[in-house]
Amino acid sequence: MGRTSLKNKLLLAFLGLLLTVMTVVGIVSYLTHNFFLAQALSTVFALGFGLLFGIMFSSSLVKRLNKLINSAREISSGDLSGEIARVSNDEIRDLEDAFSQMVQELRRMILDMKNLFGQIQSTKTQLNLIMNRILQNNFDIEVSSRTIGKGSESQSALAQKTGDQIDEGLLVMEEMAGQSARTVTRIAEAKVKSETGEASARETLIQFKVSLQQMAEYAKPIQRLASEVDKIRMVVRIIEEIAQKTDLLALNASIEATRAGEMGKGFALVAEEIRTMAENSKISSREIGKIVQGILQDNAEVVISLRKNQEGLSSGEQIIHRIIAAFGDTLTNVNFIYSEVKDIQDVTGKQVKEMRKFLDQFKELSLLAFENLQTTQKIILATRNQNMNMKRIVATMKSLNELSEKMMQTQQRFKLTAG
């Protein structure tokens, strides 16, 4: 069915009224043949018909408007159960449709509000649980972060202290490495000196052997001199014996010369000379014996001295042998000590390098501990801020809950269904 607006209805009513007036005027004019009477009757008829039409039209319009007003009042009082009646297709129908659509939308909105309130209540409960868990977790995180922060601070301080101790230990190890290097140098010098001393001792031993050989060669003539001097003693003894015999012969010759008298005087002088010569020979042999005895004593002392020198040289040779053996042992020990100290120097150098790397890694660990401390402090601060934000969210949720309760109270004022 097509739509008829109020304007068209009024226009049709006016045309119908005009047609009626014209018809009445025509009929009255035809019957009475009085034009003015016809106009007066038509005017009265038109006014009456217009008044009746106006009353009927306005009554219908007011009635429909009153229905809409009543519906609006019911809606304002919260009753959405009523339906808006639709009578005709005019502008009032548009208003009725608008009211009806508004009622439908309000119903949907109230239903949505109910659903939303239910969801809000459910969400609020879940959010309360979540918020409580989050707050508890934040509290646990803050406690753990504080514990971690204290541990990180202690770890950072301990790492710094340990790093300083390692650094001091490295200085000591570097000093030990330097001392080891100096010790290696000194041991190398001692090694060279030991080798030089051993070589010198071997040369001295060779000289000692040469000296012993020379002294043995020197001792042979002295020993031969002793035998020769001993032969001279024998000769001197023989000369003494000859002198004694000559003295006896001279004495006998002198006795015989005395017996011979004058004839034996010359023989007596010869005998006297022989006796004198024998005495002189005795005296000379005695002096030669003393000299030979002195030579023998000196030779014996020289032989004893040579023997002592030989014994001393032999002892010196043995001492030099021991010195060479000691130098050899010392050189062996020096080589061993040199090798050990060299190994210690190398190991100490490697340890210093490794400790340097370890110190660098420990400094990195200290830096990480410090960064961990800063991060933990930031986490604590962020956790506190999050707690504050959570408290704000809780306050906002409380406000939202209050608003939802007010909305529910407002929604409960509306009646959606009849009955």
PDB file of C-alpha atoms in Angstrom, residues 2-173:
ATOM      1  CA  GLY A   2       1.328   3.426  -1.039  1.00  0.00           C
ATOM      2  CA  ARG A   3       2.164   6.131   1.425  1.00  0.00           C
ATOM      3  CA  THR A   4      -0.215   9.150   1.856  1.00  0.00           C
ATOM      4  CA  SER A   5       1.270  12.192   3.547  1.00  0.00           C
ATOM      5  CA  LEU A   6      -0.670  14.628   5.746  1.00  0.00           C
ATOM      6  CA  LYS A   7      -0.170  17.299   3.120  1.00  0.00           C
ATOM      7  CA  ASN A   8      -1.871  15.156   0.483  1.00  0.00           C
ATOM      8  CA  LYS A   9      -4.626  14.236   2.925  1.00  0.00           C
ATOM      9  CA  LEU A  10      -5.264  17.908   3.691  1.00  0.00           C
ATOM     10  CA  LEU A  11      -5.140  18.737  -0.024  1.00  0.00           C
ATOM     11  CA  LEU A  12      -7.612  15.947  -0.841  1.00  0.00           C
ATOM     12  CA  ALA A  13      -9.870  17.043   2.024  1.00  0.00           C
ATOM     13  CA  PHE A  14      -9.709  20.644   0.783  1.00  0.00           C
ATOM     14  CA  LEU A  15     -10.535  19.529  -2.754  1.00  0.00           C
ATOM     15  CA  GLY A  16     -13.392  17.373  -1.406  1.00  0.00           C
ATOM     16  CA  LEU A  17     -14.641  20.329   0.656  1.00  0.00           C
ATOM     17  CA  LEU A  18     -14.410  22.629  -2.370  1.00  0.00           C
ATOM     18  CA  LEU A  19     -16.220  20.129  -4.523  1.00  0.00           C
ATOM     19  CA  THR A  20     -18.910  19.716  -1.885  1.00  0.00           C
ATOM     20  CA  VAL A  21     -19.276  23.502  -1.545  1.00  0.00           C
ATOM     21  CA  MET A  22     -19.533  23.902  -5.268  1.00  0.00           C
ATOM     22  CA  THR A  23     -22.051  21.092  -5.441  1.00  0.00           C
ATOM     23  CA  VAL A  24     -24.105  22.573  -2.628  1.00  0.00           C
ATOM     24  CA  VAL A  25     -23.884  26.052  -4.163  1.00  0.00           C
ATOM     25  CA  GLY A  26     -25.017  24.622  -7.486  1.00  0.00           C
ATOM     26  CA  ILE A  27     -27.873  22.662  -5.949  1.00  0.00           C
ATOM     27  CA  VAL A  28     -29.028  25.570  -3.758  1.00  0.00           C
ATOM     28  CA  SER A  29     -28.720  28.031  -6.646  1.00  0.00           C
ATOM     29  CA  TYR A  30     -30.665  25.671  -8.880  1.00  0.00           C
ATOM     30  CA  LEU A  31     -33.365  25.136  -6.308  1.00  0.00           C
ATOM     31  CA  THR A  32     -33.693  28.672  -4.986  1.00  0.00           C
ATOM     32  CA  HIS A  33     -32.401  30.626  -7.837  1.00  0.00           C
ATOM     33  CA  ASN A  34     -30.820  32.823  -5.164  1.00  0.00           C
ATOM     34  CA  PHE A  35     -27.073  33.143  -5.557  1.00  0.00           C
ATOM     35  CA  PHE A  36     -26.403  34.844  -2.258  1.00  0.00           C
ATOM     36  CA  LEU A  37     -28.442  32.332  -0.366  1.00  0.00           C
ATOM     37  CA  ALA A  38     -26.529  29.642  -2.115  1.00  0.00           C
ATOM     38  CA  GLN A  39     -23.219  31.244  -1.117  1.00  0.00           C
ATOM     39  CA  ALA A  40     -24.374  31.674   2.473  1.00  0.00           C
ATOM     40  CA  LEU A  41     -25.582  28.102   2.713  1.00  0.00           C
ATOM     41  CA  SER A  42     -22.407  26.854   1.026  1.00  0.00           C
ATOM     42  CA  THR A  43     -20.282  28.918   3.405  1.00  0.00           C
ATOM     43  CA  VAL A  44     -22.144  27.568   6.424  1.00  0.00           C
ATOM     44  CA  PHE A  45     -21.966  24.067   5.013  1.00  0.00           C
ATOM     45  CA  ALA A  46     -18.279  24.477   4.217  1.00  0.00           C
ATOM     46  CA  LEU A  47     -17.572  25.800   7.685  1.00  0.00           C
ATOM     47  CA  GLY A  48     -19.502  22.986   9.274  1.00  0.00           C
ATOM     48  CA  PHE A  49     -17.989  20.344   7.058  1.00  0.00           C
ATOM     49  CA  GLY A  50     -14.534  21.883   7.549  1.00  0.00           C
ATOM     50  CA  LEU A  51     -15.040  22.068  11.282  1.00  0.00           C
ATOM     51  CA  LEU A  52     -16.221  18.444  11.354  1.00  0.00           C
ATOM     52  CA  PHE A  53     -13.356  17.336   9.132  1.00  0.00           C
ATOM     53  CA  GLY A  54     -10.914  19.354  11.227  1.00  0.00           C
ATOM     54  CA  ILE A  55     -12.254  17.878  14.448  1.00  0.00           C
ATOM     55  CA  MET A  56     -12.108  14.366  13.027  1.00  0.00           C
ATOM     56  CA  PHE A  57      -8.645  14.880  11.512  1.00  0.00           C
ATOM     57  CA  SER A  58      -7.234  16.614  14.573  1.00  0.00           C
ATOM     58  CA  SER A  59      -8.841  14.057  16.844  1.00  0.00           C
ATOM     59  CA  SER A  60      -7.235  11.239  14.873  1.00  0.00           C
ATOM     60  CA  LEU A  61      -3.913  13.061  14.815  1.00  0.00           C
ATOM     61  CA  VAL A  62      -4.061  13.977  18.507  1.00  0.00           C
ATOM     62  CA  LYS A  63      -5.063  10.436  19.399  1.00  0.00           C
ATOM     63  CA  ARG A  64      -2.072   9.025  17.553  1.00  0.00           C
ATOM     64  CA  LEU A  65       0.207  11.691  19.050  1.00  0.00           C
ATOM     65  CA  ASN A  66      -1.200  10.932  22.507  1.00  0.00           C
ATOM     66  CA  LYS A  67      -0.413   7.259  21.942  1.00  0.00           C
ATOM     67  CA  LEU A  68       3.131   8.226  21.048  1.00  0.00           C
ATOM     68  CA  ILE A  69       3.331  10.502  24.091  1.00  0.00           C
ATOM     69  CA  ASN A  70       2.049   7.694  26.306  1.00  0.00           C
ATOM     70  CA  SER A  71       4.540   5.346  24.742  1.00  0.00           C
ATOM     71  CA  ALA A  72       7.270   7.911  25.331  1.00  0.00           C
ATOM     72  CA  ARG A  73       6.166   8.218  28.960  1.00  0.00           C
ATOM     73  CA  GLU A  74       6.187   4.441  29.339  1.00  0.00           C
ATOM     74  CA  ILE A  75       9.624   4.350  27.774  1.00  0.00           C
ATOM     75  CA  SER A  76      10.821   7.119  30.075  1.00  0.00           C
ATOM     76  CA  SER A  77       9.444   5.157  33.032  1.00  0.00           C
ATOM     77  CA  GLY A  78      11.364   2.083  31.838  1.00  0.00           C
ATOM     78  CA  ASP A  79       8.577   0.083  30.236  1.00  0.00           C
ATOM     79  CA  LEU A  80       9.754  -1.161  26.869  1.00  0.00           C
ATOM     80  CA  SER A  81       7.252  -4.007  26.622  1.00  0.00           C
ATOM     81  CA  GLY A  82       4.647  -2.061  24.689  1.00  0.00           C
ATOM     82  CA  GLU A  83       4.340  -2.009  20.928  1.00  0.00           C
ATOM     83  CA  ILE A  84       3.827   1.143  18.857  1.00  0.00           C
ATOM     84  CA  ALA A  85       0.635   0.847  16.753  1.00  0.00           C
ATOM     85  CA  ARG A  86       0.933   1.873  13.149  1.00  0.00           C
ATOM     86  CA  VAL A  87      -2.349   3.196  11.609  1.00  0.00           C
ATOM     87  CA  SER A  88      -1.600   4.895   8.308  1.00  0.00           C
ATOM     88  CA  ASN A  89       1.238   5.619   5.999  1.00  0.00           C
ATOM     89  CA  ASP A  90       1.867   9.285   6.680  1.00  0.00           C
ATOM     90  CA  GLU A  91       4.334  11.479   8.538  1.00  0.00           C
ATOM     91  CA  ILE A  92       2.947  10.260  11.859  1.00  0.00           C
ATOM     92  CA  ARG A  93       3.691   6.748  10.609  1.00  0.00           C
ATOM     93  CA  ASP A  94       7.273   7.858  10.202  1.00  0.00           C
ATOM     94  CA  LEU A  95       7.256   9.091  13.784  1.00  0.00           C
ATOM     95  CA  GLU A  96       5.616   5.855  14.909  1.00  0.00           C
ATOM     96  CA  ASP A  97       8.235   3.887  12.978  1.00  0.00           C
ATOM     97  CA  ALA A  98      10.941   6.003  14.563  1.00  0.00           C
ATOM     98  CA  PHE A  99       9.450   5.379  18.021  1.00  0.00           C
ATOM     99  CA  SER A 100       9.122   1.679  17.279  1.00  0.00           C
ATOM    100  CA  GLN A 101      12.692   1.489  16.001  1.00  0.00           C
ATOM    101  CA  MET A 102      13.843   3.458  19.035  1.00  0.00           C
ATOM    102  CA  VAL A 103      12.017   0.996  21.311  1.00  0.00           C
ATOM    103  CA  GLN A 104      13.620  -1.940  19.470  1.00  0.00           C
ATOM    104  CA  GLU A 105      17.034  -0.328  19.689  1.00  0.00           C
ATOM    105  CA  LEU A 106      16.497   0.430  23.371  1.00  0.00           C
ATOM    106  CA  ARG A 107      15.516  -3.192  23.931  1.00  0.00           C
ATOM    107  CA  ARG A 108      18.583  -4.395  22.097  1.00  0.00           C
ATOM    108  CA  MET A 109      20.683  -1.857  23.993  1.00  0.00           C
ATOM    109  CA  ILE A 110      19.213  -2.957  27.351  1.00  0.00           C
ATOM    110  CA  LEU A 111      19.719  -6.599  26.406  1.00  0.00           C
ATOM    111  CA  ASP A 112      23.243  -5.766  25.315  1.00  0.00           C
ATOM    112  CA  MET A 113      23.696  -3.876  28.577  1.00  0.00           C
ATOM    113  CA  LYS A 114      22.519  -6.956  30.463  1.00  0.00           C
ATOM    114  CA  ASN A 115      24.893  -9.170  28.527  1.00  0.00           C
ATOM    115  CA  LEU A 116      27.598  -6.576  28.901  1.00  0.00           C
ATOM    116  CA  PHE A 117      26.949  -6.335  32.630  1.00  0.00           C
ATOM    117  CA  GLY A 118      27.154 -10.107  32.890  1.00  0.00           C
ATOM    118  CA  GLN A 119      30.382 -10.092  30.888  1.00  0.00           C
ATOM    119  CA  ILE A 120      31.664  -7.180  32.967  1.00  0.00           C
ATOM    120  CA  GLN A 121      30.871  -9.074  36.160  1.00  0.00           C
ATOM    121  CA  SER A 122      32.553 -12.215  34.824  1.00  0.00           C
ATOM    122  CA  THR A 123      35.463 -10.227  33.465  1.00  0.00           C
ATOM    123  CA  LYS A 124      35.648  -8.299  36.725  1.00  0.00           C
ATOM    124  CA  THR A 125      35.849 -11.562  38.678  1.00  0.00           C
ATOM    125  CA  GLN A 126      38.511 -12.916  36.346  1.00  0.00           C
ATOM    126  CA  LEU A 127      40.347  -9.596  36.368  1.00  0.00           C
ATOM    127  CA  ASN A 128      40.199  -9.523  40.149  1.00  0.00           C
ATOM    128  CA  LEU A 129      41.741 -12.987  40.235  1.00  0.00           C
ATOM    129  CA  ILE A 130      44.279 -11.987  37.590  1.00  0.00           C
ATOM    130  CA  MET A 131      45.030  -8.722  39.361  1.00  0.00           C
ATOM    131  CA  ASN A 132      45.453 -10.502  42.668  1.00  0.00           C
ATOM    132  CA  ARG A 133      47.754 -13.006  40.992  1.00  0.00           C
ATOM    133  CA  ILE A 134      49.628 -10.205  39.214  1.00  0.00           C
ATOM    134  CA  LEU A 135      49.958  -8.238  42.451  1.00  0.00           C
ATOM    135  CA  GLN A 136      51.119 -11.362  44.260  1.00  0.00           C
ATOM    136  CA  ASN A 137      53.481 -12.174  41.384  1.00  0.00           C
ATOM    137  CA  ASN A 138      54.714  -8.593  41.381  1.00  0.00           C
ATOM    138  CA  PHE A 139      55.239  -8.828  45.117  1.00  0.00           C
ATOM    139  CA  ASP A 140      57.116 -12.115  44.639  1.00  0.00           C
ATOM    140  CA  ILE A 141      59.063 -10.575  41.739  1.00  0.00           C
ATOM    141  CA  GLU A 142      59.904  -7.549  43.858  1.00  0.00           C
ATOM    142  CA  VAL A 143      61.004  -9.763  46.759  1.00  0.00           C
ATOM    143  CA  SER A 144      62.990 -11.988  44.374  1.00  0.00           C
ATOM    144  CA  SER A 145      64.386  -8.927  42.613  1.00  0.00           C
ATOM    145  CA  ARG A 146      65.463  -7.465  45.933  1.00  0.00           C
ATOM    146  CA  THR A 147      67.067 -10.757  46.848  1.00  0.00           C
ATOM    147  CA  ILE A 148      68.706 -10.931  43.415  1.00  0.00           C
ATOM    148  CA  GLY A 149      69.689  -7.287  43.761  1.00  0.00           C
ATOM    149  CA  LYS A 150      71.330  -7.944  47.110  1.00  0.00           C
ATOM    150  CA  GLY A 151      72.980 -11.035  45.664  1.00  0.00           C
ATOM    151  CA  SER A 152      74.051  -9.088  42.564  1.00  0.00           C
ATOM    152  CA  GLU A 153      75.372  -6.280  44.731  1.00  0.00           C
ATOM    153  CA  SER A 154      77.269  -8.754  46.903  1.00  0.00           C
ATOM    154  CA  GLN A 155      78.389 -10.603  43.769  1.00  0.00           C
ATOM    155  CA  SER A 156      79.518  -7.344  42.179  1.00  0.00           C
ATOM    156  CA  ALA A 157      81.398  -6.324  45.339  1.00  0.00           C
ATOM    157  CA  LEU A 158      82.869  -9.831  45.664  1.00  0.00           C
ATOM    158  CA  ALA A 159      83.798  -9.859  41.965  1.00  0.00           C
ATOM    159  CA  GLN A 160      85.424  -6.437  42.346  1.00  0.00           C
ATOM    160  CA  LYS A 161      87.278  -7.554  45.472  1.00  0.00           C
ATOM    161  CA  THR A 162      88.301 -10.827  43.848  1.00  0.00           C
ATOM    162  CA  GLY A 163      89.382  -8.937  40.724  1.00  0.00           C
ATOM    163  CA  ASP A 164      91.541  -6.665  42.877  1.00  0.00           C
ATOM    164  CA  GLN A 165      93.003  -9.692  44.650  1.00  0.00           C
ATOM    165  CA  ILE A 166      93.645 -11.407  41.313  1.00  0.00           C
ATOM    166  CA  ASP A 167      95.248  -8.207  40.062  1.00  0.00           C
ATOM    167  CA  GLU A 168      97.461  -8.105  43.142  1.00  0.00           C
ATOM    168  CA  GLY A 169      98.201 -11.808  42.654  1.00  0.00           C
ATOM    169  CA  LEU A 170      99.087 -11.094  39.020  1.00  0.00           C
ATOM    170  CA  LEU A 171     101.475  -8.384  40.135  1.00  0.00           C
ATOM    171  CA  VAL A 172     103.084 -10.882  42.526  1.00  0.00           C
ATOM    172  CA  MET A 173     103.175 -13.543  39.785  1.00  0.00           C
TER     173      MET A 173
END
